[in-house]
Short mmCIF file of C-alpha atoms in Angstrom, two decimals:
data_model
loop_
_atom_site.label_atom_id
_atom_site.label_comp_id
_atom_site.label_asym_id
_atom_site.label_seq_id
_atom_site.Cartn_x
_atom_site.Cartn_y
_atom_site.Cartn_z
CA MET A 1 -11.78 -4.85 38.14
CA PRO A 2 -8.30 -4.59 39.93
CA SER A 3 -5.30 -6.44 38.61
CA GLY A 4 -4.36 -9.37 40.85
CA LEU A 5 -8.02 -10.04 41.87
CA PHE A 6 -7.54 -13.83 41.28
CA ASP A 7 -4.04 -14.09 42.49
CA ASN A 8 -4.99 -16.45 45.40
CA ASN A 9 -7.13 -18.79 43.32
CA SER A 10 -4.44 -21.15 42.03
CA THR A 11 -7.04 -24.05 41.96
CA LEU A 12 -9.79 -22.30 40.15
CA VAL A 13 -11.50 -24.41 37.43
CA THR A 14 -14.46 -22.25 36.27
CA LEU A 15 -14.55 -18.36 35.97
CA LYS A 16 -17.88 -16.73 34.86
CA LEU A 17 -17.61 -12.94 34.27
CA ASN A 18 -20.37 -12.91 31.70
CA GLU A 19 -23.25 -10.42 31.47
CA ASN A 20 -21.46 -7.58 33.35
CA GLN A 21 -20.48 -4.13 31.97
CA LEU A 22 -16.79 -4.87 31.61
CA SER A 23 -15.28 -2.68 29.00
CA SER A 24 -11.63 -3.71 29.57
CA LEU A 25 -9.56 -6.23 31.48
CA PRO A 26 -6.42 -5.26 33.39
CA SER A 27 -3.03 -6.56 32.53
CA GLY A 28 -2.27 -9.89 34.20
CA ILE A 29 -5.78 -10.48 35.37
CA PHE A 30 -5.55 -14.23 34.40
CA ASP A 31 -1.94 -14.84 35.35
CA ASN A 32 -1.19 -17.97 37.28
CA LEU A 33 -4.72 -19.47 36.70
CA ARG A 34 -3.16 -22.64 35.36
CA THR A 35 -5.95 -24.96 36.46
CA LEU A 36 -8.68 -22.96 34.78
CA LYS A 37 -10.81 -24.80 32.25
CA TRP A 38 -13.90 -22.75 31.58
CA LEU A 39 -13.72 -18.86 31.10
CA HIS A 40 -16.99 -17.07 30.29
CA LEU A 41 -16.70 -13.32 29.24
CA TYR A 42 -19.58 -13.08 26.82
CA LYS A 43 -22.17 -10.29 26.82
CA ASN A 44 -19.87 -7.59 28.14
CA GLN A 45 -18.56 -4.46 26.38
CA LEU A 46 -14.93 -5.59 25.67
CA SER A 47 -13.60 -3.68 22.70
CA SER A 48 -9.99 -4.99 22.98
CA LEU A 49 -7.83 -7.69 24.42
CA GLN A 50 -4.17 -7.60 25.44
CA SER A 51 -1.77 -9.76 23.50
CA GLY A 52 -0.95 -12.97 25.47
CA MET A 53 -3.48 -12.24 28.18
CA PHE A 54 -4.64 -15.88 28.26
CA SER A 55 -1.16 -17.52 27.86
CA ASP A 56 -1.05 -18.82 31.46
CA LEU A 57 -4.38 -20.60 31.06
CA VAL A 58 -2.63 -23.81 29.84
CA LYS A 59 -5.58 -26.01 30.77
CA LEU A 60 -8.32 -23.89 29.25
CA GLN A 61 -10.80 -25.94 27.37
CA GLU A 62 -13.66 -23.33 26.82
CA LEU A 63 -13.45 -19.65 25.98
CA LYS A 64 -16.65 -17.68 25.34
CA LEU A 65 -16.22 -14.09 24.04
CA TYR A 66 -19.33 -13.67 22.03
CA ASN A 67 -21.52 -10.55 22.28
CA ASN A 68 -18.84 -8.00 23.01
CA GLN A 69 -17.34 -5.01 20.84
CA LEU A 70 -14.13 -6.74 19.40
CA SER A 71 -13.05 -5.48 16.19
CA SER A 72 -9.71 -7.51 16.06
CA LEU A 73 -7.67 -10.09 17.84
CA PRO A 74 -4.08 -9.29 19.08
CA ASP A 75 -1.07 -11.34 18.48
CA GLY A 76 -0.46 -14.15 20.66
CA ILE A 77 -3.96 -14.30 22.19
CA PHE A 78 -4.45 -17.97 21.87
CA GLU A 79 -0.75 -18.94 22.39
CA ASN A 80 -0.23 -21.91 24.68
CA LEU A 81 -4.06 -22.77 24.53
CA SER A 82 -3.26 -26.40 23.57
CA PHE A 83 -6.28 -27.87 25.34
CA LEU A 84 -8.81 -25.42 23.82
CA VAL A 85 -12.00 -27.28 22.71
CA GLU A 86 -14.61 -24.49 22.45
CA LEU A 87 -14.11 -21.04 21.15
CA LEU A 88 -17.07 -18.75 20.66
CA LEU A 89 -16.54 -15.17 19.17
CA GLY A 90 -19.76 -14.37 17.40
CA ASN A 91 -21.64 -10.97 17.57
CA ASN A 92 -18.64 -8.65 18.01
CA ALA A 93 -17.99 -5.34 16.27
CA VAL A 94 -16.57 -7.57 13.45
CA ASP A 95 -18.34 -10.81 12.86
CA PRO A 96 -16.67 -12.89 11.87
CA LEU A 97 -13.41 -11.78 13.52
CA PRO A 98 -10.46 -12.44 11.10
CA ILE A 99 -7.58 -14.58 12.12
CA VAL A 100 -4.62 -14.09 9.61
CA VAL A 101 -2.56 -16.93 8.34
CA SER A 102 0.72 -15.92 6.93
CA LEU A 103 4.13 -17.06 5.82
CA GLU A 104 7.48 -15.95 7.24
CA LYS A 105 10.99 -16.19 5.72
CA VAL A 106 13.43 -17.83 8.07
CA GLU A 107 16.57 -17.73 6.04
CA GLU A 108 17.09 -17.93 2.30
CA GLY A 109 15.24 -21.09 1.13
CA GLN A 110 13.35 -21.60 4.46
CA PHE A 111 9.91 -20.54 5.56
CA LYS A 112 7.32 -21.07 8.28
CA VAL A 113 3.50 -20.82 8.56
CA VAL A 114 2.40 -18.22 10.96
CA VAL A 115 -0.86 -17.74 12.78
CA HIS A 116 -0.17 -14.45 14.62
CA THR A 117 -2.85 -14.98 17.20
CA GLY A 118 -1.83 -18.54 17.94
CA ALA A 119 -3.87 -21.41 16.32
CA PRO A 120 -7.24 -21.94 17.98
CA PHE A 121 -7.38 -25.46 16.53
CA TYR A 122 -4.88 -27.89 14.75
CA MET A 123 -4.51 -26.83 11.08
CA ASN A 124 -3.12 -28.33 7.92
CA ILE A 125 -2.15 -25.35 5.75
CA PRO A 126 -1.80 -26.16 1.99
CA ILE A 127 1.16 -24.56 0.40
CA SER A 128 2.34 -24.08 -3.18
CA ILE A 129 5.89 -23.41 -4.34
CA ASN A 130 6.68 -21.47 -7.50
CA ASN A 131 9.97 -22.05 -9.36
CA GLY A 132 11.13 -24.36 -6.66
CA SER A 133 10.31 -27.51 -4.59
CA THR A 134 11.12 -29.13 -1.13
CA ASN A 135 14.14 -31.23 -0.89
CA ASP A 136 12.04 -34.33 -1.78
CA GLY A 137 10.64 -32.73 -5.00
CA LYS A 138 7.18 -31.47 -3.73
CA THR A 139 5.77 -28.26 -5.16
CA ASN A 140 2.52 -28.71 -3.18
CA LEU A 141 2.47 -29.76 0.40
CA SER A 142 0.54 -29.36 3.64
CA VAL A 143 2.38 -27.85 6.65
CA GLU A 144 0.90 -28.58 10.16
CA ILE A 145 0.48 -25.88 12.87
CA HIS A 146 -0.62 -27.31 16.22
CA LYS A 147 -3.30 -25.84 18.49
CA GLY A 148 -1.82 -23.02 20.68
CA LYS A 149 1.21 -22.56 18.51
CA ILE A 150 2.11 -19.41 16.48
CA THR A 151 4.53 -21.01 13.95
CA SER A 152 5.02 -24.31 12.25
CA ARG A 153 8.19 -26.19 11.69
CA THR A 154 10.67 -24.77 9.09
CA VAL A 155 10.32 -25.96 5.55
CA ASN A 156 13.34 -25.96 3.33
CA VAL A 157 13.03 -25.13 -0.34
CA VAL A 158 15.32 -25.21 -3.36
CA ARG A 159 15.25 -23.59 -6.73
CA THR A 160 14.18 -25.75 -9.75
CA GLU A 161 17.22 -26.49 -11.74
CA GLY A 162 17.61 -24.40 -14.86
CA THR A 163 15.34 -21.46 -13.62
CA THR A 164 16.46 -18.03 -12.77
CA GLU A 165 13.27 -16.38 -11.53
CA ALA A 166 12.55 -15.83 -7.82
CA VAL A 167 11.23 -18.82 -5.68
CA THR A 168 7.98 -17.84 -3.99
CA VAL A 169 5.67 -19.74 -1.64
CA ASN A 170 1.91 -19.21 -1.23
CA ILE A 171 -1.04 -20.40 0.74
CA GLY A 172 -3.91 -22.37 -0.85
CA ASN A 173 -7.39 -23.01 0.46
CA LEU A 174 -7.53 -22.55 4.19
CA PRO A 175 -9.09 -25.21 6.41
CA SER A 176 -12.62 -24.96 7.62
CA ILE A 177 -13.04 -24.05 11.19
CA PRO A 178 -14.60 -26.86 13.43
CA ALA A 179 -18.32 -27.21 13.53
CA ASN A 180 -20.84 -24.66 14.99
CA TYR A 181 -21.22 -24.46 18.70
CA ILE A 182 -17.64 -25.87 19.09
CA HIS A 183 -15.83 -22.88 17.32
CA TYR A 184 -17.74 -19.98 15.67
CA GLY A 185 -17.57 -16.24 15.15
CA TYR A 186 -14.27 -16.06 13.31
CA ALA A 187 -12.73 -16.64 9.91
CA LEU A 188 -9.30 -17.62 8.66
CA ILE A 189 -7.86 -15.20 6.06
CA THR A 190 -4.59 -15.25 4.20
CA SER A 191 -2.08 -12.40 4.69
CA ALA A 192 -2.27 -9.58 2.17
CA ASP A 193 1.55 -9.80 1.57
CA LEU A 194 1.63 -13.12 -0.08
CA PRO A 195 3.08 -14.79 -2.09
CA LEU A 196 6.43 -14.72 -0.18
CA GLU A 197 9.77 -14.66 -1.97
CA ILE A 198 12.24 -16.98 -0.13
CA ILE A 199 14.91 -17.27 -2.82
CA PRO A 200 15.63 -14.15 -5.00
CA ALA A 201 16.03 -14.15 -8.81
CA ILE A 202 19.48 -14.77 -10.10
CA SER A 203 20.97 -11.39 -10.57
CA GLY A 204 21.91 -10.56 -14.19
CA ALA A 205 20.26 -13.73 -15.66
CA PRO A 206 17.98 -13.23 -18.69
CA THR A 207 14.36 -12.89 -17.89
CA LYS A 208 11.98 -15.28 -19.61
CA VAL A 209 9.39 -13.28 -21.55
CA THR A 210 5.88 -14.54 -21.47
CA ASN A 211 2.45 -13.27 -22.42
CA VAL A 212 0.95 -12.99 -18.89
CA ALA A 213 -2.52 -12.92 -20.23
CA LEU A 214 -1.98 -16.32 -21.75
CA THR A 215 -0.24 -17.90 -18.86
CA ILE A 216 -2.19 -20.30 -16.61
CA PRO A 217 -1.21 -20.06 -12.91
CA ASN A 218 -0.81 -23.21 -10.77
CA ASN A 219 -3.25 -22.22 -8.23
CA ASN A 220 -6.16 -19.81 -7.46
CA ALA A 221 -5.16 -16.72 -5.57
CA LEU A 222 -6.77 -13.53 -4.24
CA LEU A 223 -4.26 -10.69 -4.18
CA SER A 224 -4.23 -7.44 -2.14
CA ASN A 225 -6.41 -4.67 -3.65
CA TYR A 226 -4.68 -1.60 -4.92
CA PRO A 227 -4.48 1.15 -3.92
CA ASN A 228 -4.94 0.39 -0.31
CA PRO A 229 -6.00 2.58 1.58
CA PHE A 230 -8.06 4.15 -1.26
CA ASN A 231 -10.50 6.90 -2.18
CA PRO A 232 -12.75 6.65 -4.14
CA GLU A 233 -12.09 3.36 -6.07
CA THR A 234 -9.88 0.29 -5.94
CA TRP A 235 -8.99 -2.72 -8.07
CA LEU A 236 -9.18 -6.38 -6.72
CA PRO A 237 -6.61 -8.55 -8.41
CA TYR A 238 -6.78 -12.33 -8.60
CA GLN A 239 -5.79 -15.45 -10.53
CA LEU A 240 -7.47 -18.59 -11.65
CA SER A 241 -6.01 -21.98 -12.31
CA THR A 242 -9.27 -23.19 -13.92
CA ALA A 243 -12.12 -21.57 -15.57
CA SER A 244 -14.82 -20.69 -12.96
CA ASP A 245 -17.89 -18.55 -12.08
CA VAL A 246 -16.49 -15.69 -10.10
CA THR A 247 -18.26 -13.63 -7.34
CA ILE A 248 -16.81 -10.88 -4.94
CA THR A 249 -18.83 -10.06 -2.02
CA ILE A 250 -17.89 -6.83 0.02
CA TYR A 251 -18.67 -6.57 3.82
CA ASN A 252 -18.48 -3.82 6.35
CA MET A 253 -16.97 -4.33 9.77
CA ARG A 254 -20.20 -5.75 11.18
CA GLY A 255 -20.42 -8.41 8.36
CA VAL A 256 -23.21 -6.76 6.53
CA VAL A 257 -22.99 -7.12 2.79
CA VAL A 258 -22.54 -3.75 1.02
CA ARG A 259 -21.82 -4.78 -2.57
CA ARG A 260 -21.76 -7.98 -4.56
CA LEU A 261 -19.71 -8.06 -7.81
CA MET A 262 -20.92 -10.69 -10.16
CA LEU A 263 -18.05 -11.32 -12.62
CA GLY A 264 -19.49 -14.19 -14.50
CA HIS A 265 -17.69 -17.07 -15.91
CA GLN A 266 -13.92 -16.29 -16.22
CA LYS A 267 -11.24 -18.25 -18.08
CA ALA A 268 -8.16 -19.45 -16.28
CA GLY A 269 -5.34 -16.81 -16.10
CA PHE A 270 -4.00 -13.76 -14.36
CA TYR A 271 -6.33 -10.91 -13.55
CA THR A 272 -3.89 -8.66 -11.98
CA SER A 273 -3.53 -5.64 -14.17
CA ARG A 274 -6.22 -2.72 -14.01
CA PRO A 275 -7.86 -3.66 -17.32
CA ARG A 276 -8.34 -7.34 -15.96
CA ALA A 277 -8.73 -7.02 -12.30
CA ALA A 278 -12.15 -6.60 -10.56
CA HIS A 279 -13.10 -2.89 -9.92
CA TRP A 280 -15.04 -1.46 -7.04
CA ASP A 281 -16.07 2.14 -7.09
CA GLY A 282 -16.59 2.41 -3.32
CA ARG A 283 -20.35 2.41 -3.54
CA ASN A 284 -22.99 0.19 -2.13
CA ALA A 285 -25.76 -1.61 -3.97
CA ILE A 286 -27.92 1.47 -4.42
CA GLY A 287 -25.14 3.75 -5.61
CA GLU A 288 -24.27 5.42 -2.37
CA LYS A 289 -20.68 6.13 -1.30
CA VAL A 290 -19.76 3.93 1.65
CA ALA A 291 -18.30 5.40 4.77
CA THR A 292 -14.55 5.57 5.76
CA GLY A 293 -13.35 2.45 7.52
CA VAL A 294 -12.31 -1.19 7.18
CA TYR A 295 -14.08 -3.56 4.70
CA PHE A 296 -13.53 -7.22 3.82
CA TYR A 297 -13.99 -8.86 0.45
CA THR A 298 -14.63 -12.46 -0.13
CA PHE A 299 -13.63 -13.91 -3.44
CA LYS A 300 -15.52 -17.00 -4.65
CA ALA A 301 -14.47 -19.08 -7.71
CA GLY A 302 -16.33 -22.35 -8.01
CA ASP A 303 -15.93 -24.07 -4.61
CA TRP A 304 -12.75 -21.90 -3.74
CA THR A 305 -12.96 -18.97 -1.43
CA ALA A 306 -10.57 -16.41 0.09
CA THR A 307 -11.08 -13.22 2.08
CA ARG A 308 -8.92 -10.02 2.37
CA LYS A 309 -9.26 -6.67 4.19
CA MET A 310 -9.08 -3.14 2.77
CA LEU A 311 -9.39 0.41 3.96
CA ILE A 312 -11.31 3.40 2.54
CA ARG A 313 -9.78 6.61 3.83
CA LYS A 314 -11.55 9.99 2.91
#
């Protein structure tokens, strides 16, 4: 398919390229299609998309990309799609496709919520602040990120008076995606680099000594596994704000369950050190070593869930 194929279609409303043998799309193929409302690309062989390739489609309402070979989504892919109503991404090389929600430091004491692909729908992201608060005293808040936007407004945070530890921010339970047949085939996940430090500890101040095993965190969190990449085993750290029944389910890139770790009823606390973190030996349910590649692990504690990505390298 040549670049510029649709350059003279400035009033195009519907474009159906589904059920072809397309393995790639040229740069700028959808540029200037500012009246397009419906774009169908399903049942092709697309393995990748270029960042920002839909950014000119400012009136787009429906985007169908299911039944391709996509394993990830590039930065900015949904930027400017503020009219998007229907997004279908199921049955790709990774199903569901991960959309990463993260936090970014602006300046000391300031942060933004970031959805690197661009938000496919309006989101309210719950945020917790440790050792600090917003200017009006909030330690837990929701931050809006509008459909088609990559970043939220800037949030200002101050240190709690009398404390010396670093001030950090973290993401709580991510919102559910809209109902099936409106949006499906992707999952929101939190970035592996959280929590984010936005105010450093006071240099030279005495450190408060605590028994970490007896400290109860303010919120649930699933942390990045270590080591990552790993071979042959890894540890999956987490924290619980309340006692819960805990399960960790490990999936391959196609969304197939390879192992389920039933951790049972766990007390509130930090499970971050090797003796306390969950352990995976890199084997499936019947004891076979799994193949090199990307895997996802979903943590469930009561009604709370979170998902992260890990890599086995042999």
